[in-house]
Tab-separated table of C-alpha atoms and ligand atoms in Angstrom:
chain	number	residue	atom	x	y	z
A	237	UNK	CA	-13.723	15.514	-0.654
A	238	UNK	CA	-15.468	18.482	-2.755
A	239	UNK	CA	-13.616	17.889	-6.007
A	240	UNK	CA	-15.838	21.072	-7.550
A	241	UNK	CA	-16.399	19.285	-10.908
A	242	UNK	CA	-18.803	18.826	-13.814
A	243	UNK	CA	-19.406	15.641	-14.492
A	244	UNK	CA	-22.724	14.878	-16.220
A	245	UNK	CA	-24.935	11.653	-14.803
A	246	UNK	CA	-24.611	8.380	-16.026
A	247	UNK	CA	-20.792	8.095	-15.167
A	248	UNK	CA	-18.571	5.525	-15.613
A	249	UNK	CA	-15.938	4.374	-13.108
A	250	UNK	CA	-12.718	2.255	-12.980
A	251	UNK	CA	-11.408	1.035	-9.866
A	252	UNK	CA	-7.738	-0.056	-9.778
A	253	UNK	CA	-6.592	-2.537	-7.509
A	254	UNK	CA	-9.790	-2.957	-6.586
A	255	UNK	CA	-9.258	-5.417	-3.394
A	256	UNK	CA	-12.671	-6.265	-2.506
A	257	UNK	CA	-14.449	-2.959	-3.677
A	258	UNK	CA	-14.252	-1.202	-0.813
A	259	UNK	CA	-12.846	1.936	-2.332
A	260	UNK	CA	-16.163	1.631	-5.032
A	261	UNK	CA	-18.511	1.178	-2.044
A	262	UNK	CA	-17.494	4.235	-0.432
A	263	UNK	CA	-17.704	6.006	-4.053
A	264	UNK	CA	-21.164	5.313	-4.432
A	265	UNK	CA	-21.529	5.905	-1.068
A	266	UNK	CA	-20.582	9.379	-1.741
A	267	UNK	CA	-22.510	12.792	-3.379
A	268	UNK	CA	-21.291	11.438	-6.601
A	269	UNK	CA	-22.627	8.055	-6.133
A	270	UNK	CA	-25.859	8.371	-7.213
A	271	UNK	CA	-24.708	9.851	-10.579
A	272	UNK	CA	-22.542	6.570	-11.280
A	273	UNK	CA	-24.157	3.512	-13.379
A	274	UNK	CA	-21.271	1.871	-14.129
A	275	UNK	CA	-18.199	0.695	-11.960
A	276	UNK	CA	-15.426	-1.776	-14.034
A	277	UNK	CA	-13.549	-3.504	-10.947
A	278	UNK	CA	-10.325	-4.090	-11.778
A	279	UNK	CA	-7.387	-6.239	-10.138
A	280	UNK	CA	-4.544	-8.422	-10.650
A	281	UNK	CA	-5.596	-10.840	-7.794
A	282	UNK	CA	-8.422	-13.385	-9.022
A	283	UNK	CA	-9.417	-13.958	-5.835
A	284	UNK	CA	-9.809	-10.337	-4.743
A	285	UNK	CA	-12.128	-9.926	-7.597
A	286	UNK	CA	-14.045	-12.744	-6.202
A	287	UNK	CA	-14.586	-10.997	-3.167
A	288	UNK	CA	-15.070	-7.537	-4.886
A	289	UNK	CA	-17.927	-9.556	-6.541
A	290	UNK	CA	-19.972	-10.514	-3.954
A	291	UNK	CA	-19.509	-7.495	-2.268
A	292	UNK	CA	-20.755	-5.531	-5.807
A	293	UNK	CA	-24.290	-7.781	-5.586
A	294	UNK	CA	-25.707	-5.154	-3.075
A	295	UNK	CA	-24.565	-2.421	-5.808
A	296	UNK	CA	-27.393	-0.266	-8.117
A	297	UNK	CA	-25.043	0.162	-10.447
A	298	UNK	CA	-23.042	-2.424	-13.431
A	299	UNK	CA	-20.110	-3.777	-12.789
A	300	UNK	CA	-17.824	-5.841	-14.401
A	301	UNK	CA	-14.744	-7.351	-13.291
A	302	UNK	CA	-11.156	-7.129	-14.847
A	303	UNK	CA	-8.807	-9.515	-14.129
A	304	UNK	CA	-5.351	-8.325	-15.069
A	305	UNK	CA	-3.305	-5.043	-14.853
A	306	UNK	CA	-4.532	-1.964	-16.285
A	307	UNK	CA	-2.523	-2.664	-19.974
A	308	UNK	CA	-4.623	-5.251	-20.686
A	309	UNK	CA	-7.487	-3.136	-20.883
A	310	UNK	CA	-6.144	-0.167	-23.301
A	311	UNK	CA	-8.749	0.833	-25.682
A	312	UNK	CA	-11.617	-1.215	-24.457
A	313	UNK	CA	-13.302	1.510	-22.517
A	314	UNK	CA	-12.706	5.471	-21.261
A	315	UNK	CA	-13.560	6.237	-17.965
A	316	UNK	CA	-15.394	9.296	-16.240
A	317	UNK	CA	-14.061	8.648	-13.012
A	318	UNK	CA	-10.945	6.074	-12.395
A	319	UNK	CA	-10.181	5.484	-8.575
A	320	UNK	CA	-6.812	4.181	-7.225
A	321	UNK	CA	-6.980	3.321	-3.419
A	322	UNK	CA	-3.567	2.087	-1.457
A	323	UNK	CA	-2.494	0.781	-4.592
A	324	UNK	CA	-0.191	3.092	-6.022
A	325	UNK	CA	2.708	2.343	-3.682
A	326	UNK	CA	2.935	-1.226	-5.182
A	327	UNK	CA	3.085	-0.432	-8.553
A	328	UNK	CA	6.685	-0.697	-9.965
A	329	UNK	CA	6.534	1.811	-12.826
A	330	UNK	CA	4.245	4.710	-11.847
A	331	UNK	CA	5.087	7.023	-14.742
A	332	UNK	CA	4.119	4.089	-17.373
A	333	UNK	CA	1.109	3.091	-14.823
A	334	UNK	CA	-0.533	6.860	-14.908
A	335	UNK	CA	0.640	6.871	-18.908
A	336	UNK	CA	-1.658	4.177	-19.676
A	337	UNK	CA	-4.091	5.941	-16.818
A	338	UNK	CA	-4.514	8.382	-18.387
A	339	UNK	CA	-5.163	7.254	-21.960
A	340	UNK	CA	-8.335	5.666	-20.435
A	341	UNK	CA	-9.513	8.875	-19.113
A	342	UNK	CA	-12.461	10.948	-21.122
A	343	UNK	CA	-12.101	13.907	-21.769
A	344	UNK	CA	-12.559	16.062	-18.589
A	345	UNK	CA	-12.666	12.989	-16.504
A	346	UNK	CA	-11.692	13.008	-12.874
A	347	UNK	CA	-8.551	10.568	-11.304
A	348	UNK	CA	-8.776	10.125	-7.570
A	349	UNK	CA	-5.903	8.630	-5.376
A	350	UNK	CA	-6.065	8.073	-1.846
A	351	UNK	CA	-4.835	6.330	1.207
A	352	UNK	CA	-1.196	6.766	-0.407
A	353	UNK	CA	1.852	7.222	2.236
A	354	UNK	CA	2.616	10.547	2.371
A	355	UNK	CA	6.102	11.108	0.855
A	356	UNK	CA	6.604	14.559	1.618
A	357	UNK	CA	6.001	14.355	5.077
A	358	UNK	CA	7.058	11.015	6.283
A	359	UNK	CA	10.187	12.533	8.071
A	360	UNK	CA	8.155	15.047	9.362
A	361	UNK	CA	8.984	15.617	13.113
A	362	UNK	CA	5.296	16.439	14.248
A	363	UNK	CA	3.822	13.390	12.656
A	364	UNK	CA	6.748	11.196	14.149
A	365	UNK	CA	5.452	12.878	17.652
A	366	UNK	CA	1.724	12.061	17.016
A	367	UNK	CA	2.379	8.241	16.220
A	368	UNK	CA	4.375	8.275	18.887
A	369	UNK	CA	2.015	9.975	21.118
A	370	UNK	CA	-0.873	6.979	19.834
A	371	UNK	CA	1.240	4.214	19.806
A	372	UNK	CA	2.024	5.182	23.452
A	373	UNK	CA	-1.765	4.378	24.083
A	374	UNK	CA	-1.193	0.875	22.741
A	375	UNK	CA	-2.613	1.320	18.932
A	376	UNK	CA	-0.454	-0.974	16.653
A	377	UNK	CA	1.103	0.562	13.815
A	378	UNK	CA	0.591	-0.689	10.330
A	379	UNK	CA	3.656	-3.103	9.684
A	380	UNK	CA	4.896	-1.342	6.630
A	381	UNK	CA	4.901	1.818	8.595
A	382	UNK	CA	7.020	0.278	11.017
A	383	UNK	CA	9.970	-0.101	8.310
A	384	UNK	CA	10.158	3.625	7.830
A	385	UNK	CA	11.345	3.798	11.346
A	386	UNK	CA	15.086	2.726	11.245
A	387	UNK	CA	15.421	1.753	14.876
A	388	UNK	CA	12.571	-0.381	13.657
A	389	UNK	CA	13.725	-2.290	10.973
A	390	UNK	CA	15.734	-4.819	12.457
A	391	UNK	CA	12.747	-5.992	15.019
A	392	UNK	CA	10.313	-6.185	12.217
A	393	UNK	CA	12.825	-7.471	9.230
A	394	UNK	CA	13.969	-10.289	12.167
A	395	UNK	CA	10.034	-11.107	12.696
A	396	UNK	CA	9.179	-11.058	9.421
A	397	UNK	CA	12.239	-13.286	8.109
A	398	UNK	CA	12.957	-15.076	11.322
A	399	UNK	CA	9.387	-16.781	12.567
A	400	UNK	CA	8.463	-20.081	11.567
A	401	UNK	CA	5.207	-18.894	10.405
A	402	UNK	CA	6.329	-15.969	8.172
A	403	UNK	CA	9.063	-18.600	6.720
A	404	UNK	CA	6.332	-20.983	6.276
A	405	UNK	CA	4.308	-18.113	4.402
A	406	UNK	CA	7.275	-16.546	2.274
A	407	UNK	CA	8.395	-19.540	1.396
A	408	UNK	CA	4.726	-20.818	-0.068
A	409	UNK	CA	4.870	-17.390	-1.460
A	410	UNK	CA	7.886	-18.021	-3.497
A	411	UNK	CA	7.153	-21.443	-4.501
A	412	UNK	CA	3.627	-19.958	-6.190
A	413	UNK	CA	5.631	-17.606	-7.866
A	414	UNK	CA	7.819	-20.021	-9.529
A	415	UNK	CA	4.556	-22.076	-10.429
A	416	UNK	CA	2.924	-19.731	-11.927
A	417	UNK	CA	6.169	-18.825	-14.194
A	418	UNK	CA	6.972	-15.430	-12.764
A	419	UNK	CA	10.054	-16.009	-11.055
A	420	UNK	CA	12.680	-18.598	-12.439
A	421	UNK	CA	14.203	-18.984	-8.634
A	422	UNK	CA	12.815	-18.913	-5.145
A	423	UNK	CA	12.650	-15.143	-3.952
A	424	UNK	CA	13.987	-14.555	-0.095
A	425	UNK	CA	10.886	-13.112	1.949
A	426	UNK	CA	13.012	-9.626	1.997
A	427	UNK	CA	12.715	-9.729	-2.140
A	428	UNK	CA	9.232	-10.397	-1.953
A	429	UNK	CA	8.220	-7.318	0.458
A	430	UNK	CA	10.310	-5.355	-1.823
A	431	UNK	CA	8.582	-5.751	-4.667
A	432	UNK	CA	4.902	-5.782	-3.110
A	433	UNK	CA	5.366	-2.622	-0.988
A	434	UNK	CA	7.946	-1.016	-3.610
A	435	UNK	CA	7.105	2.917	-2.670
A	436	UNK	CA	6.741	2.082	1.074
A	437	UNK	CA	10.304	-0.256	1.208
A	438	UNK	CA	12.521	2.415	-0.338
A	439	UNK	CA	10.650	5.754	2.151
A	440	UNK	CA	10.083	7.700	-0.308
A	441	UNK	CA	6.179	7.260	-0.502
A	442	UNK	CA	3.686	9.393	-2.597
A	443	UNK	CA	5.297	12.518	-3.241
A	444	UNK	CA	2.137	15.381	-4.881
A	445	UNK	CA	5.336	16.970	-7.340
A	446	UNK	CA	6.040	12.893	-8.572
A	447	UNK	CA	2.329	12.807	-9.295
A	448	UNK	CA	2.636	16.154	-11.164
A	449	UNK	CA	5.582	15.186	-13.123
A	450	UNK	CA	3.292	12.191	-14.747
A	451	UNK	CA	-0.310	13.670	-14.782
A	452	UNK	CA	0.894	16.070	-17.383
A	453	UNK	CA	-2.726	16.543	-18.760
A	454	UNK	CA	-4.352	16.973	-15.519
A	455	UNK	CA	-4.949	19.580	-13.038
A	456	UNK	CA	-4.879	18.868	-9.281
A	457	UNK	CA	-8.452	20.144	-7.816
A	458	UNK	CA	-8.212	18.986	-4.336
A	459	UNK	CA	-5.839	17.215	-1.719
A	460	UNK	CA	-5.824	16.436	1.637
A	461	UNK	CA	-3.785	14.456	3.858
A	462	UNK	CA	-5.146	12.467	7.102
A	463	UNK	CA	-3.924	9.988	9.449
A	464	UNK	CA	-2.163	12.182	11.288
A	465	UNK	CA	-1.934	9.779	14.215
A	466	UNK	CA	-0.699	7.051	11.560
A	467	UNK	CA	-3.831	5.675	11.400
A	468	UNK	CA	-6.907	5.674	9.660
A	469	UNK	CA	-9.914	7.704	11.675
A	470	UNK	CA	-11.896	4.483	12.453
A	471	UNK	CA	-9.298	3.115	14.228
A	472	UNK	CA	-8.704	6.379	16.546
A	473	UNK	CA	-9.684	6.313	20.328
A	474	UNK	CA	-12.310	8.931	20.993
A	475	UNK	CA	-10.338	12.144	21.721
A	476	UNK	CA	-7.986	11.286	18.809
A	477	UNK	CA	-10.740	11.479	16.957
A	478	UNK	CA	-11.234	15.000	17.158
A	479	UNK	CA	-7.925	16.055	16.715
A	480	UNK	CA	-7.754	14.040	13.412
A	481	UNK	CA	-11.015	16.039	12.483
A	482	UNK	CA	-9.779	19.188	13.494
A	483	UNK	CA	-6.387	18.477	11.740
A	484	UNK	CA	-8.370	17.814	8.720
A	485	UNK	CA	-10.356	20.536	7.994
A	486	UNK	CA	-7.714	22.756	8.334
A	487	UNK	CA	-5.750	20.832	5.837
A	488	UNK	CA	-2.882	19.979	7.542
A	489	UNK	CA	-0.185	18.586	4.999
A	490	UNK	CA	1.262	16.023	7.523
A	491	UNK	CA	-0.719	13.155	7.919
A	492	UNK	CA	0.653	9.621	7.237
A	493	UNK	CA	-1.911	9.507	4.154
A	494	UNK	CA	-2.503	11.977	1.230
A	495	UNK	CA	-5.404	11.883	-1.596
A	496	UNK	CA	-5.866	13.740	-4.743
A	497	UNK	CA	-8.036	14.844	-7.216
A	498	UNK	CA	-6.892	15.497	-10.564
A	499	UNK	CA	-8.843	16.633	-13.496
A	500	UNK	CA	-7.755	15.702	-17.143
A	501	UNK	CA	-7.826	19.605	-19.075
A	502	UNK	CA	-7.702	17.728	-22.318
A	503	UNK	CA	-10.703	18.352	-24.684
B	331	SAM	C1	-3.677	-2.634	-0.596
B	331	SAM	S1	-4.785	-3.377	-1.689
B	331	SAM	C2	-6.043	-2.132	-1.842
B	331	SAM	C3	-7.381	-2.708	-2.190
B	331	SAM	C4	-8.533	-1.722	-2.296
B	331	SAM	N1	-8.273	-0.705	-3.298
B	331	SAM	C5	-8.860	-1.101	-0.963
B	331	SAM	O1	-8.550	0.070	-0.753
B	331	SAM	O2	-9.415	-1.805	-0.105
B	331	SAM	C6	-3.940	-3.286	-3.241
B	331	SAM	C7	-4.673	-4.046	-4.354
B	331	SAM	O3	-4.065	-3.710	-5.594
B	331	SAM	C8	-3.934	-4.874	-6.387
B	331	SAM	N2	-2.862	-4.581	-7.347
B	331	SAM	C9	-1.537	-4.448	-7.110
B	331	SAM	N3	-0.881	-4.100	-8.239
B	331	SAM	C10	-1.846	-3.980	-9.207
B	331	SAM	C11	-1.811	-3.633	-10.600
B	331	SAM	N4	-0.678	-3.330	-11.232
B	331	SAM	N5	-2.951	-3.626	-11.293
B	331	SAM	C12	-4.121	-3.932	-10.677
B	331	SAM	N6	-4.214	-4.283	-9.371
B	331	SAM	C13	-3.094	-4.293	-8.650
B	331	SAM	C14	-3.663	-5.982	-5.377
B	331	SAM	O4	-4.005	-7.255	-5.875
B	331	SAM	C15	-4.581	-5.559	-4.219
B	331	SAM	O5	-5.865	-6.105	-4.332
């Protein structure tokens, strides 16, 4: 993505929900890459740090891990460049989430969101045609994807609650939960994917006007959406792959995904 900016070298970087760094590979992977010395790895899940870890020892650059959300790190550092990838569907409060974003932001510094479901387009007719066109060719769907599609929701609710393995799972879930002190009572596997996949559950996604509405100090510089087959490009057969391409560069709006970059105006 050609985000146009000007950023000096020697940048900083915060990834959110890090995972296992992928998103930060892919970033230094990228033209700005080789102007980045520092990437802070953040994530709630101890042992996707410890992933993101080993996968940061082939890294050039620093990198420290954060265990925790993103309020536990308010005033300890300001961040040139602060990536959020698939993660801000599962965040509960996105207005306080992108508040406390952007108060670790320098000035002029540059938020990037991607691989966020689309939520102005998730309805859309064409895109319903495309998946439908793919999964046709035997390409799974992902599962929360599935649960957007009402005559959908009952097959993949009834897996999802009725097998003995998900029970198994939901119910080890739960019991950790309770363990650890966050929930008082067990949680019914439906409560649990409600709160993990909050913005996919309820199908209203990532809407661009939401994200306005909280990045009050930032401009939006670039956006694109992709996946317009409902799934990500490296999972397309071969003359899907085109199309996705073509649908790309001329910036389609209705792909399953969007991504954004927003520039803080501030200083
Ligand atoms: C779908 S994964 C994406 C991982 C990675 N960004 C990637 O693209 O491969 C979402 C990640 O966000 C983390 N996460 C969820 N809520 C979070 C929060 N409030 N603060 C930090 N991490 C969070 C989860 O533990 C998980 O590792």
């Amino acid at each position: 993505m050609d985000v146009g900016i000007t950023l000096g070298n020697s940048l900083t970087a915060l990834d959110i929900g890090c995972g296992t760094g992928l998103a930060s590979e892919l970033l230094l992977s990228s033209m700005l890459g080789n102007r980045i010395s520092q990437i802070d790895l953040l994530d709630t899940s101890e042992e996707m740090l410890e992933r993101a870890k080993h996968r940061a020892k082939k890294w050039r650059v620093n990198s420290r891990l954060l265990h925790g959300v993103i309020e536990d790190f308010l005033g300890d550092r300001k961040y040139d460049i602060i990536i959020c990838c698939s993660v801000l569907h599962h965040i509960p409060d996105l207005g306080r989430f992108l508040s406390d974003l952007q108060t670790m932001q320098v000035d002029g510094g540059v938020f990037l969101h991607l691989q966020d479901p689309n939520g102005d387009f998730l309805g859309d007719p064409t895109l319903k045609h495309r998946m439908c066109e793919l999964s046709d060719r035997f390409v799974r769907l992902p599962n929360w994807l599935r649960r957007f599609n009402p005559t959908r929701i009952a097959k993949s609710l009834s897996w999802k609650l009725g097998s003995r393995q998900a029970q198994d799972y939901m119910r080890r879930v739960s019991d950790e939960l309770i363990i650890a002190g966050v929930t008082a009572k067990p949680m019914s596997p439906q409560d649990i994917w409600t709160v993990t996949d909050i913005h996919c559950l309820d199908g209203l996604g990532i809407r661009t006007s939401q994200l306005r509405g909280y990045l009050l100090d930032y401009e939006l510089i670039s956006s694109r959406s992709y996946g317009f087959f409902g799934r990500l490009f490296s999972d397309l057969p071969k003359g899907f792959k085109r199309q996705e391409l073509s649908l790309i560069h001329t910036r389609a709006p209705n792909g399953l995904y969007i991504a954004g970059a927003w520039k803080i105006a501030r200083g």
